PDB file of C-alpha atoms in Angstrom:
ATOM      1  CA  MET A   1      22.366 -30.849-103.113  1.00 46.00           C
ATOM      2  CA  PRO A   2      25.365 -31.860-105.082  1.00 49.00           C
ATOM      3  CA  ASP A   3      28.136 -33.971-103.193  1.00 51.00           C
ATOM      4  CA  THR A   4      31.273 -32.426-102.344  1.00 55.00           C
ATOM      5  CA  SER A   5      34.550 -33.932-102.594  1.00 55.00           C
ATOM      6  CA  SER A   6      35.121 -33.990 -98.761  1.00 55.00           C
ATOM      7  CA  ALA A   7      31.530 -35.474 -98.002  1.00 54.00           C
ATOM      8  CA  ARG A   8      32.856 -38.438-100.204  1.00 58.00           C
ATOM      9  CA  ASP A   9      36.549 -38.561 -98.997  1.00 56.00           C
ATOM     10  CA  TYR A  10      34.915 -38.638 -95.303  1.00 52.00           C
ATOM     11  CA  ARG A  11      32.457 -41.332 -96.443  1.00 56.00           C
ATOM     12  CA  GLN A  12      34.692 -43.707 -98.338  1.00 55.00           C
ATOM     13  CA  ALA A  13      37.339 -43.321 -95.502  1.00 51.00           C
ATOM     14  CA  TYR A  14      35.255 -44.435 -92.569  1.00 51.00           C
ATOM     15  CA  SER A  15      33.330 -46.959 -94.466  1.00 52.00           C
ATOM     16  CA  LYS A  16      36.384 -49.329 -94.631  1.00 54.00           C
ATOM     17  CA  PRO A  17      35.704 -51.783 -91.413  1.00 58.00           C
ATOM     18  CA  SER A  18      39.732 -51.442 -91.191  1.00 73.00           C
ATOM     19  CA  GLU A  19      40.001 -47.919 -91.057  1.00 78.00           C
ATOM     20  CA  ARG A  20      36.933 -47.620 -88.133  1.00 78.00           C
ATOM     21  CA  TYR A  21      39.077 -50.461 -86.274  1.00 80.00           C
ATOM     22  CA  LYS A  22      42.470 -48.251 -86.537  1.00 83.00           C
ATOM     23  CA  ARG A  23      40.330 -45.676 -85.279  1.00 84.00           C
ATOM     24  CA  PHE A  24      38.882 -47.303 -82.416  1.00 82.00           C
ATOM     25  CA  ILE A  25      42.345 -48.522 -81.440  1.00 85.00           C
ATOM     26  CA  LYS A  26      43.564 -45.161 -81.703  1.00 85.00           C
ATOM     27  CA  TYR A  27      40.984 -43.656 -79.444  1.00 86.00           C
ATOM     28  CA  ARG A  28      40.545 -46.541 -77.236  1.00 86.00           C
ATOM     29  CA  MET A  29      41.647 -44.853 -73.584  1.00 89.00           C
ATOM     30  CA  LEU A  30      39.204 -42.069 -74.736  1.00 88.00           C
ATOM     31  CA  LEU A  31      36.556 -44.408 -75.111  1.00 87.00           C
ATOM     32  CA  LEU A  32      37.356 -46.755 -72.392  1.00 90.00           C
ATOM     33  CA  MET A  33      36.763 -43.409 -69.941  1.00 91.00           C
ATOM     34  CA  LEU A  34      33.770 -42.949 -71.774  1.00 90.00           C
ATOM     35  CA  LEU A  35      32.382 -46.485 -70.514  1.00 91.00           C
ATOM     36  CA  PRO A  36      31.140 -45.529 -67.165  1.00 92.00           C
ATOM     37  CA  GLY A  37      29.184 -42.335 -68.176  1.00 91.00           C
ATOM     38  CA  PHE A  38      27.471 -44.552 -71.212  1.00 91.00           C
ATOM     39  CA  ILE A  39      26.710 -47.298 -68.557  1.00 94.00           C
ATOM     40  CA  PHE A  40      25.341 -44.864 -65.899  1.00 94.00           C
ATOM     41  CA  LEU A  41      23.525 -42.915 -68.660  1.00 91.00           C
ATOM     42  CA  ILE A  42      21.822 -46.482 -69.634  1.00 93.00           C
ATOM     43  CA  ILE A  43      21.045 -47.629 -66.216  1.00 93.00           C
ATOM     44  CA  PHE A  44      19.703 -44.553 -64.892  1.00 90.00           C
ATOM     45  CA  ASN A  45      18.240 -42.723 -68.039  1.00 86.00           C
ATOM     46  CA  TYR A  46      17.099 -45.024 -70.383  1.00 89.00           C
ATOM     47  CA  ILE A  47      16.455 -48.458 -68.450  1.00 90.00           C
ATOM     48  CA  PRO A  48      13.859 -46.410 -66.341  1.00 86.00           C
ATOM     49  CA  MET A  49      11.808 -45.121 -69.595  1.00 87.00           C
ATOM     50  CA  TYR A  50      10.242 -48.883 -69.243  1.00 88.00           C
ATOM     51  CA  GLY A  51       8.288 -47.337 -66.349  1.00 86.00           C
ATOM     52  CA  LEU A  52       6.629 -45.125 -68.832  1.00 88.00           C
ATOM     53  CA  VAL A  53       4.008 -47.574 -69.640  1.00 90.00           C
ATOM     54  CA  LEU A  54       2.254 -47.119 -66.021  1.00 89.00           C
ATOM     55  CA  ALA A  55       0.723 -44.228 -67.803  1.00 90.00           C
ATOM     56  CA  PHE A  56      -1.133 -46.912 -69.876  1.00 92.00           C
ATOM     57  CA  LYS A  57      -1.865 -49.461 -67.399  1.00 90.00           C
ATOM     58  CA  GLU A  58      -3.838 -49.937 -63.978  1.00 89.00           C
ATOM     59  CA  PHE A  59      -1.122 -50.699 -61.863  1.00 88.00           C
ATOM     60  CA  LYS A  60      -1.368 -53.340 -59.353  1.00 85.00           C
ATOM     61  CA  ILE A  61       1.582 -53.995 -56.774  1.00 83.00           C
ATOM     62  CA  THR A  62       0.737 -57.527 -56.818  1.00 82.00           C
ATOM     63  CA  GLY A  63       1.154 -58.335 -60.401  1.00 80.00           C
ATOM     64  CA  GLY A  64       3.744 -55.715 -61.095  1.00 83.00           C
ATOM     65  CA  ILE A  65       3.975 -53.544 -64.324  1.00 85.00           C
ATOM     66  CA  ALA A  66       4.022 -56.373 -66.461  1.00 84.00           C
ATOM     67  CA  GLU A  67       1.344 -58.132 -64.995  1.00 85.00           C
ATOM     68  CA  SER A  68      -1.112 -54.733 -65.011  1.00 87.00           C
ATOM     69  CA  PRO A  69      -3.838 -54.327 -67.441  1.00 89.00           C
ATOM     70  CA  TRP A  70      -3.658 -51.790 -69.951  1.00 91.00           C
ATOM     71  CA  VAL A  71      -6.331 -48.928 -69.775  1.00 90.00           C
ATOM     72  CA  GLY A  72      -5.687 -46.704 -72.724  1.00 89.00           C
ATOM     73  CA  LEU A  73      -5.435 -43.077 -72.549  1.00 90.00           C
ATOM     74  CA  LYS A  74      -8.029 -43.304 -69.152  1.00 90.00           C
ATOM     75  CA  TYR A  75      -5.148 -41.485 -66.974  1.00 91.00           C
ATOM     76  CA  PHE A  76      -4.222 -38.834 -69.638  1.00 91.00           C
ATOM     77  CA  ASN A  77      -7.991 -38.014 -69.818  1.00 92.00           C
ATOM     78  CA  LYS A  78      -8.433 -38.032 -66.017  1.00 90.00           C
ATOM     79  CA  ALA A  79      -5.763 -35.450 -65.865  1.00 90.00           C
ATOM     80  CA  PHE A  80      -7.161 -33.269 -68.735  1.00 91.00           C
ATOM     81  CA  ASP A  81     -10.725 -33.242 -66.399  1.00 91.00           C
ATOM     82  CA  ASP A  82      -8.621 -32.437 -63.140  1.00 89.00           C
ATOM     83  CA  ALA A  83      -8.856 -28.333 -62.786  1.00 89.00           C
ATOM     84  CA  HIS A  84      -5.763 -28.747 -60.498  1.00 90.00           C
ATOM     85  CA  PHE A  85      -3.948 -30.244 -63.506  1.00 91.00           C
ATOM     86  CA  TYR A  86      -4.411 -26.770 -65.190  1.00 92.00           C
ATOM     87  CA  LEU A  87      -3.576 -24.996 -62.066  1.00 93.00           C
ATOM     88  CA  VAL A  88      -0.056 -26.733 -61.788  1.00 92.00           C
ATOM     89  CA  VAL A  89       0.791 -26.295 -65.178  1.00 91.00           C
ATOM     90  CA  LYS A  90      -0.127 -22.758 -65.347  1.00 92.00           C
ATOM     91  CA  ASN A  91       2.017 -22.029 -61.995  1.00 92.00           C
ATOM     92  CA  THR A  92       4.925 -24.293 -63.896  1.00 91.00           C
ATOM     93  CA  LEU A  93       4.417 -21.989 -66.992  1.00 90.00           C
ATOM     94  CA  ILE A  94       4.340 -18.760 -64.929  1.00 92.00           C
ATOM     95  CA  ILE A  95       7.614 -19.290 -62.703  1.00 92.00           C
ATOM     96  CA  SER A  96       9.408 -20.890 -65.372  1.00 91.00           C
ATOM     97  CA  PHE A  97       8.783 -18.103 -67.758  1.00 91.00           C
ATOM     98  CA  TYR A  98       9.653 -15.741 -64.647  1.00 92.00           C
ATOM     99  CA  LYS A  99      13.055 -17.260 -64.471  1.00 92.00           C
ATOM    100  CA  LEU A 100      13.910 -17.507 -67.933  1.00 90.00           C
ATOM    101  CA  VAL A 101      13.302 -13.679 -68.721  1.00 91.00           C
ATOM    102  CA  PHE A 102      14.641 -12.378 -65.530  1.00 92.00           C
ATOM    103  CA  GLY A 103      17.091 -15.184 -65.203  1.00 91.00           C
ATOM    104  CA  PHE A 104      18.797 -15.917 -68.437  1.00 92.00           C
ATOM    105  CA  PRO A 105      20.215 -12.703 -69.039  1.00 92.00           C
ATOM    106  CA  VAL A 106      21.816 -12.322 -65.467  1.00 94.00           C
ATOM    107  CA  PRO A 107      24.913 -14.796 -66.474  1.00 93.00           C
ATOM    108  CA  ILE A 108      25.608 -13.182 -69.718  1.00 93.00           C
ATOM    109  CA  LEU A 109      25.692  -9.699 -68.117  1.00 92.00           C
ATOM    110  CA  PHE A 110      27.736 -11.002 -65.353  1.00 93.00           C
ATOM    111  CA  ALA A 111      29.931 -12.914 -67.847  1.00 91.00           C
ATOM    112  CA  VAL A 112      30.336  -9.732 -69.826  1.00 90.00           C
ATOM    113  CA  LEU A 113      31.108  -7.236 -67.032  1.00 89.00           C
ATOM    114  CA  LEU A 114      33.321  -9.474 -65.714  1.00 89.00           C
ATOM    115  CA  ASN A 115      35.587 -10.063 -68.275  1.00 87.00           C
ATOM    116  CA  GLU A 116      36.231  -6.397 -68.187  1.00 84.00           C
ATOM    117  CA  LEU A 117      37.556  -6.164 -64.622  1.00 84.00           C
ATOM    118  CA  SER A 118      41.053  -5.678 -65.068  1.00 81.00           C
ATOM    119  CA  SER A 119      42.556  -7.062 -62.141  1.00 84.00           C
ATOM    120  CA  ARG A 120      43.154 -10.724 -62.058  1.00 84.00           C
ATOM    121  CA  ARG A 121      43.021 -11.367 -58.079  1.00 88.00           C
ATOM    122  CA  PHE A 122      39.562  -9.480 -58.145  1.00 89.00           C
ATOM    123  CA  LYS A 123      38.325 -10.777 -60.813  1.00 87.00           C
ATOM    124  CA  LYS A 124      39.081 -14.788 -59.168  1.00 88.00           C
ATOM    125  CA  TRP A 125      37.566 -13.270 -56.328  1.00 91.00           C
ATOM    126  CA  VAL A 126      34.178 -12.169 -57.755  1.00 90.00           C
ATOM    127  CA  GLN A 127      34.343 -15.740 -59.986  1.00 88.00           C
ATOM    128  CA  THR A 128      34.564 -17.583 -56.549  1.00 88.00           C
ATOM    129  CA  ILE A 129      31.855 -15.876 -54.408  1.00 91.00           C
ATOM    130  CA  SER A 130      29.630 -15.997 -57.307  1.00 91.00           C
ATOM    131  CA  TYR A 131      30.356 -19.695 -57.683  1.00 90.00           C
ATOM    132  CA  LEU A 132      29.712 -20.803 -54.093  1.00 91.00           C
ATOM    133  CA  PRO A 133      25.989 -20.847 -54.035  1.00 92.00           C
ATOM    134  CA  HIS A 134      25.784 -23.400 -56.915  1.00 92.00           C
ATOM    135  CA  PHE A 135      27.358 -25.647 -54.666  1.00 92.00           C
ATOM    136  CA  ILE A 136      25.176 -25.234 -51.686  1.00 91.00           C
ATOM    137  CA  SER A 137      22.211 -27.311 -51.211  1.00 91.00           C
ATOM    138  CA  TRP A 138      18.351 -26.162 -51.940  1.00 93.00           C
ATOM    139  CA  VAL A 139      17.750 -27.584 -48.130  1.00 93.00           C
ATOM    140  CA  VAL A 140      20.092 -25.438 -46.499  1.00 94.00           C
ATOM    141  CA  LEU A 141      19.695 -22.446 -48.911  1.00 93.00           C
ATOM    142  CA  SER A 142      16.152 -22.738 -48.459  1.00 93.00           C
ATOM    143  CA  GLY A 143      16.251 -22.442 -44.973  1.00 92.00           C
ATOM    144  CA  ILE A 144      18.725 -19.549 -44.865  1.00 93.00           C
ATOM    145  CA  PHE A 145      16.243 -17.809 -47.222  1.00 93.00           C
ATOM    146  CA  ILE A 146      12.950 -18.723 -45.092  1.00 92.00           C
ATOM    147  CA  THR A 147      15.068 -17.557 -41.785  1.00 92.00           C
ATOM    148  CA  ILE A 148      15.785 -14.139 -43.844  1.00 92.00           C
ATOM    149  CA  PHE A 149      12.179 -13.379 -44.819  1.00 91.00           C
ATOM    150  CA  SER A 150      10.560 -14.950 -41.623  1.00 89.00           C
ATOM    151  CA  LEU A 151       8.806 -12.344 -39.190  1.00 87.00           C
ATOM    152  CA  GLU A 152      12.337 -12.151 -37.139  1.00 87.00           C
ATOM    153  CA  GLY A 153      14.343 -12.019 -40.281  1.00 88.00           C
ATOM    154  CA  PRO A 154      16.683  -8.864 -41.030  1.00 91.00           C
ATOM    155  CA  ILE A 155      13.864  -7.713 -43.899  1.00 91.00           C
ATOM    156  CA  ASN A 156      10.864  -7.357 -41.557  1.00 91.00           C
ATOM    157  CA  THR A 157      13.407  -5.893 -38.761  1.00 91.00           C
ATOM    158  CA  MET A 158      14.164  -3.100 -41.433  1.00 92.00           C
ATOM    159  CA  LEU A 159      10.968  -2.516 -42.217  1.00 90.00           C
ATOM    160  CA  GLN A 160       9.803  -2.287 -38.729  1.00 90.00           C
ATOM    161  CA  ALA A 161      12.784   0.575 -38.058  1.00 90.00           C
ATOM    162  CA  LEU A 162      11.130   2.339 -41.065  1.00 89.00           C
ATOM    163  CA  GLY A 163       7.530   2.147 -39.131  1.00 87.00           C
ATOM    164  CA  ARG A 164       6.432  -0.286 -41.050  1.00 88.00           C
ATOM    165  CA  LEU A 165       4.204  -3.607 -40.514  1.00 89.00           C
ATOM    166  CA  PRO A 166       6.051  -6.406 -40.954  1.00 88.00           C
ATOM    167  CA  ILE A 167       5.079  -9.009 -43.871  1.00 89.00           C
ATOM    168  CA  ILE A 168       4.829 -12.961 -43.513  1.00 89.00           C
ATOM    169  CA  PHE A 169       6.560 -12.989 -47.300  1.00 90.00           C
ATOM    170  CA  MET A 170       6.680 -16.702 -47.605  1.00 90.00           C
ATOM    171  CA  ALA A 171       3.266 -17.348 -46.570  1.00 89.00           C
ATOM    172  CA  ASP A 172       2.067 -14.288 -48.765  1.00 88.00           C
ATOM    173  CA  GLU A 173       1.142 -15.377 -52.532  1.00 88.00           C
ATOM    174  CA  GLN A 174       1.472 -11.921 -53.363  1.00 90.00           C
ATOM    175  CA  TYR A 175       5.523 -11.996 -52.706  1.00 91.00           C
ATOM    176  CA  PHE A 176       6.314 -15.774 -52.974  1.00 92.00           C
ATOM    177  CA  ARG A 177       6.971 -16.154 -56.832  1.00 92.00           C
ATOM    178  CA  SER A 178       8.997 -13.069 -56.830  1.00 92.00           C
ATOM    179  CA  ILE A 179      10.997 -14.556 -53.856  1.00 93.00           C
ATOM    180  CA  LEU A 180      11.322 -18.060 -56.095  1.00 93.00           C
ATOM    181  CA  VAL A 181      13.008 -15.870 -58.764  1.00 93.00           C
ATOM    182  CA  VAL A 182      15.167 -13.937 -57.307  1.00 94.00           C
ATOM    183  CA  THR A 183      16.824 -16.594 -54.923  1.00 94.00           C
ATOM    184  CA  SER A 184      16.940 -19.061 -58.220  1.00 93.00           C
ATOM    185  CA  ILE A 185      18.771 -16.117 -59.873  1.00 93.00           C
ATOM    186  CA  TYR A 186      21.105 -15.762 -56.622  1.00 93.00           C
ATOM    187  CA  GLN A 187      22.043 -19.526 -56.693  1.00 93.00           C
ATOM    188  CA  SER A 188      22.272 -20.133 -60.606  1.00 91.00           C
ATOM    189  CA  PHE A 189      23.768 -17.018 -62.170  1.00 91.00           C
ATOM    190  CA  GLY A 190      27.710 -17.489 -61.277  1.00 90.00           C
ATOM    191  CA  TRP A 191      27.835 -20.982 -62.067  1.00 90.00           C
ATOM    192  CA  GLY A 192      25.937 -20.330 -65.349  1.00 90.00           C
ATOM    193  CA  SER A 193      28.221 -17.417 -66.461  1.00 91.00           C
ATOM    194  CA  ILE A 194      31.090 -20.082 -66.599  1.00 90.00           C
ATOM    195  CA  ILE A 195      30.119 -21.182 -69.874  1.00 91.00           C
ATOM    196  CA  PHE A 196      29.841 -17.537 -71.343  1.00 92.00           C
ATOM    197  CA  LEU A 197      33.323 -16.568 -70.182  1.00 90.00           C
ATOM    198  CA  ALA A 198      34.382 -19.567 -71.963  1.00 90.00           C
ATOM    199  CA  ALA A 199      32.835 -18.236 -75.048  1.00 90.00           C
ATOM    200  CA  ILE A 200      34.286 -14.748 -74.397  1.00 89.00           C
ATOM    201  CA  ALA A 201      38.047 -16.128 -73.949  1.00 87.00           C
ATOM    202  CA  GLY A 202      37.696 -17.445 -77.609  1.00 88.00           C
ATOM    203  CA  ILE A 203      37.045 -14.020 -79.012  1.00 87.00           C
ATOM    204  CA  ASP A 204      40.302 -13.223 -81.337  1.00 85.00           C
ATOM    205  CA  PRO A 205      42.022 -10.578 -79.503  1.00 85.00           C
ATOM    206  CA  GLN A 206      42.526  -9.213 -82.734  1.00 87.00           C
ATOM    207  CA  LEU A 207      38.892  -7.863 -83.141  1.00 85.00           C
ATOM    208  CA  HIS A 208      39.242  -5.766 -79.717  1.00 81.00           C
ATOM    209  CA  GLU A 209      42.700  -4.515 -80.650  1.00 84.00           C
ATOM    210  CA  ALA A 210      41.408  -3.541 -84.473  1.00 88.00           C
ATOM    211  CA  ALA A 211      38.419  -1.452 -82.521  1.00 86.00           C
ATOM    212  CA  ILE A 212      40.898   0.104 -80.303  1.00 86.00           C
ATOM    213  CA  MET A 213      42.589   1.593 -82.854  1.00 87.00           C
ATOM    214  CA  ASP A 214      39.251   2.739 -84.550  1.00 82.00           C
ATOM    215  CA  GLY A 215      38.638   4.859 -81.413  1.00 83.00           C
ATOM    216  CA  ALA A 216      35.983   2.074 -79.851  1.00 82.00           C
ATOM    217  CA  GLY A 217      35.747   2.701 -75.690  1.00 82.00           C
ATOM    218  CA  ARG A 218      35.161  -0.545 -73.699  1.00 82.00           C
ATOM    219  CA  PHE A 219      31.221  -0.086 -73.727  1.00 84.00           C
ATOM    220  CA  LYS A 220      31.156  -0.017 -77.518  1.00 86.00           C
ATOM    221  CA  ARG A 221      33.547  -3.175 -77.811  1.00 85.00           C
ATOM    222  CA  MET A 222      30.981  -4.841 -75.419  1.00 87.00           C
ATOM    223  CA  ILE A 223      27.755  -3.947 -77.738  1.00 85.00           C
ATOM    224  CA  HIS A 224      29.600  -4.628 -81.180  1.00 84.00           C
ATOM    225  CA  ILE A 225      32.024  -7.369 -80.215  1.00 86.00           C
ATOM    226  CA  THR A 226      31.428  -9.027 -77.245  1.00 87.00           C
ATOM    227  CA  LEU A 227      27.641  -9.775 -77.620  1.00 87.00           C
ATOM    228  CA  PRO A 228      27.707 -10.379 -80.958  1.00 87.00           C
ATOM    229  CA  MET A 229      30.204 -13.020 -80.807  1.00 89.00           C
ATOM    230  CA  LEU A 230      28.245 -14.698 -77.969  1.00 89.00           C
ATOM    231  CA  VAL A 231      24.962 -14.878 -80.240  1.00 87.00           C
ATOM    232  CA  PRO A 232      25.599 -18.821 -81.023  1.00 85.00           C
ATOM    233  CA  VAL A 233      26.355 -19.734 -77.751  1.00 88.00           C
ATOM    234  CA  ILE A 234      23.377 -17.518 -76.204  1.00 88.00           C
ATOM    235  CA  SER A 235      21.108 -19.450 -78.676  1.00 83.00           C
ATOM    236  CA  ILE A 236      21.781 -23.047 -78.146  1.00 83.00           C
ATOM    237  CA  MET A 237      21.690 -22.021 -74.283  1.00 86.00           C
ATOM    238  CA  MET A 238      18.532 -20.721 -75.301  1.00 84.00           C
ATOM    239  CA  ILE A 239      17.233 -24.090 -77.005  1.00 79.00           C
ATOM    240  CA  LEU A 240      18.768 -26.146 -73.731  1.00 79.00           C
ATOM    241  CA  ALA A 241      16.913 -23.641 -71.320  1.00 83.00           C
ATOM    242  CA  MET A 242      13.543 -24.059 -73.454  1.00 78.00           C
ATOM    243  CA  GLY A 243      13.849 -27.651 -73.096  1.00 73.00           C
ATOM    244  CA  SER A 244      13.373 -27.017 -68.926  1.00 77.00           C
ATOM    245  CA  ILE A 245      10.563 -24.517 -69.174  1.00 79.00           C
ATOM    246  CA  LEU A 246       8.477 -27.171 -67.673  1.00 81.00           C
ATOM    247  CA  ASP A 247      10.889 -27.854 -64.865  1.00 82.00           C
ATOM    248  CA  ALA A 248      10.370 -24.595 -62.421  1.00 83.00           C
ATOM    249  CA  GLY A 249      13.045 -26.357 -60.120  1.00 85.00           C
ATOM    250  CA  PHE A 250      11.505 -29.234 -57.915  1.00 89.00           C
ATOM    251  CA  ASP A 251      14.359 -28.892 -55.415  1.00 91.00           C
ATOM    252  CA  GLN A 252      13.806 -24.927 -54.565  1.00 92.00           C
ATOM    253  CA  ILE A 253       9.847 -25.343 -54.624  1.00 92.00           C
ATOM    254  CA  PHE A 254       9.464 -28.567 -52.212  1.00 92.00           C
ATOM    255  CA  ASN A 255      11.789 -26.986 -49.780  1.00 92.00           C
ATOM    256  CA  MET A 256      10.314 -23.294 -49.823  1.00 91.00           C
ATOM    257  CA  TYR A 257       6.611 -23.951 -50.511  1.00 89.00           C
ATOM    258  CA  ASN A 258       3.921 -24.411 -48.056  1.00 88.00           C
ATOM    259  CA  SER A 259      -0.027 -24.858 -47.636  1.00 86.00           C
ATOM    260  CA  GLN A 260      -0.556 -21.005 -47.607  1.00 89.00           C
ATOM    261  CA  VAL A 261       1.059 -20.355 -50.820  1.00 91.00           C
ATOM    262  CA  LEU A 262       0.289 -23.517 -53.162  1.00 89.00           C
ATOM    263  CA  ASN A 263      -2.287 -21.880 -55.205  1.00 90.00           C
ATOM    264  CA  VAL A 264       0.682 -20.013 -56.835  1.00 91.00           C
ATOM    265  CA  SER A 265       3.511 -22.505 -56.172  1.00 90.00           C
ATOM    266  CA  ASP A 266       2.745 -25.935 -57.124  1.00 91.00           C
ATOM    267  CA  ILE A 267       4.014 -27.133 -60.057  1.00 91.00           C
ATOM    268  CA  ILE A 268       4.062 -30.392 -62.254  1.00 91.00           C
ATOM    269  CA  ASP A 269       6.915 -31.824 -60.244  1.00 91.00           C
ATOM    270  CA  THR A 270       5.455 -31.294 -56.752  1.00 92.00           C
ATOM    271  CA  TYR A 271       1.966 -32.581 -57.976  1.00 92.00           C
ATOM    272  CA  VAL A 272       3.646 -35.692 -59.488  1.00 91.00           C
ATOM    273  CA  TYR A 273       5.516 -36.164 -56.195  1.00 91.00           C
ATOM    274  CA  ARG A 274       2.318 -35.843 -53.840  1.00 90.00           C
ATOM    275  CA  ILE A 275       0.171 -38.023 -56.160  1.00 90.00           C
ATOM    276  CA  GLY A 276       2.831 -40.709 -56.905  1.00 89.00           C
ATOM    277  CA  LEU A 277       4.824 -41.312 -53.880  1.00 86.00           C
ATOM    278  CA  ILE A 278       2.483 -39.918 -51.408  1.00 86.00           C
ATOM    279  CA  ASN A 279      -0.478 -41.059 -52.575  1.00 86.00           C
ATOM    280  CA  ALA A 280       0.661 -43.957 -54.597  1.00 85.00           C
ATOM    281  CA  ASN A 281      -1.500 -43.162 -57.725  1.00 88.00           C
ATOM    282  CA  TYR A 282       1.727 -44.339 -59.728  1.00 89.00           C
ATOM    283  CA  SER A 283      -0.457 -44.544 -63.058  1.00 91.00           C
ATOM    284  CA  TYR A 284      -1.615 -41.190 -62.711  1.00 91.00           C
ATOM    285  CA  SER A 285       1.783 -39.412 -61.447  1.00 91.00           C
ATOM    286  CA  THR A 286       3.285 -41.450 -64.697  1.00 91.00           C
ATOM    287  CA  ALA A 287       0.645 -40.489 -67.378  1.00 92.00           C
ATOM    288  CA  VAL A 288       1.376 -36.232 -65.852  1.00 91.00           C
ATOM    289  CA  GLY A 289       4.788 -36.671 -65.847  1.00 89.00           C
ATOM    290  CA  MET A 290       5.410 -38.009 -69.283  1.00 90.00           C
ATOM    291  CA  PHE A 291       2.636 -35.471 -70.343  1.00 89.00           C
ATOM    292  CA  LYS A 292       5.616 -32.913 -69.136  1.00 87.00           C
ATOM    293  CA  SER A 293       8.811 -34.404 -70.800  1.00 85.00           C
ATOM    294  CA  VAL A 294       6.651 -34.835 -74.340  1.00 87.00           C
ATOM    295  CA  VAL A 295       5.863 -31.012 -73.922  1.00 85.00           C
ATOM    296  CA  ALA A 296       9.429 -30.109 -73.088  1.00 83.00           C
ATOM    297  CA  LEU A 297      10.291 -32.487 -76.115  1.00 83.00           C
ATOM    298  CA  ILE A 298       8.240 -30.391 -78.733  1.00 85.00           C
ATOM    299  CA  LEU A 299       9.247 -27.400 -76.971  1.00 81.00           C
ATOM    300  CA  VAL A 300      12.938 -28.178 -77.525  1.00 79.00           C
ATOM    301  CA  LEU A 301      12.334 -28.794 -81.653  1.00 82.00           C
ATOM    302  CA  SER A 302      10.213 -25.774 -82.352  1.00 82.00           C
ATOM    303  CA  VAL A 303      12.919 -23.459 -80.661  1.00 78.00           C
ATOM    304  CA  ASN A 304      15.603 -25.064 -82.406  1.00 76.00           C
ATOM    305  CA  ARG A 305      13.442 -25.063 -85.382  1.00 80.00           C
ATOM    306  CA  ILE A 306      13.005 -21.193 -85.164  1.00 77.00           C
ATOM    307  CA  VAL A 307      16.848 -20.463 -84.636  1.00 71.00           C
ATOM    308  CA  LYS A 308      17.733 -22.286 -87.728  1.00 75.00           C
ATOM    309  CA  MET A 309      15.287 -20.498 -89.702  1.00 75.00           C
ATOM    310  CA  ILE A 310      16.739 -16.897 -87.862  1.00 69.00           C
ATOM    311  CA  GLY A 311      20.351 -17.656 -87.725  1.00 60.00           C
ATOM    312  CA  GLY A 312      21.522 -20.485 -89.703  1.00 53.00           C
ATOM    313  CA  ASN A 313      22.467 -23.882 -88.990  1.00 55.00           C
ATOM    314  CA  GLU A 314      25.793 -22.944 -86.716  1.00 53.00           C
ATOM    315  CA  HIS A 315      23.699 -21.836 -83.809  1.00 52.00           C
ATOM    316  CA  THR A 316      21.421 -25.049 -83.534  1.00 54.00           C
ATOM    317  CA  LEU A 317      21.645 -28.135 -81.654  1.00 53.00           C
ATOM    318  CA  TRP A 318      21.166 -30.433 -84.708  1.00 54.00           C
TER     319      TRP A 318
END
């Protein structure tokens, strides 16, 4: 493609060391504020990547990572030959898919409906109530939900009042995944709606005014103005969600699952926790965790490419 004048001017302006130095001096305070977060990212996200070599080594605790012998793809082959590995991958994909299908639209719909409330006081009250679960630890939330779904909980009390037999929901494979999805949506939908509310607030009011002049009601304006204007944000959030498709929610499942529902709730993260931290099989757990990260990266790149092909570059991350 031919080079545009604006692109040439940009490169010429910032190719000079003096210009870059002036820009650095101008934003030095902002860069200084960025420094703690950058250091945190380096220490806790990039330096630990050195530990990924454990996936290709026979870890010896006496020799450490550096002195442990190389074994190539031994632990990857071991994972692919393990029947339980495929079970945890299947459970992870199923639970994540359910959360994505049923949970992803909820913050969007909630933000759109919340935006239509005319009372500002009531809107703030609803927002505050919906945000609260996000700030409660899954340790606490799990205890609440386990109590609610227990034999003596309110749900079984209602069932018994209707003449039904009580159900052990938390130990029944038929209900456990549904409970995970519903409780996950309850915990996250309010907080997840913030970015969509911000996007709605950025919509040009003149579009709504013109639609009102043409006789469009609230519902038509939601369908033909609000939702189409949210498409770029929805696309980006979908790409990010696909990146965590293999992250089914360790905190939630670890605090809620038990041996009775292990066949439908054991995911990659809980599997890595057991074989790595409990059984001290560090090399094997690293290989499984690395497999998850590689698949997540492939999914992000693939979805980003698909969105770029369908909707153009303005709806993608890069």
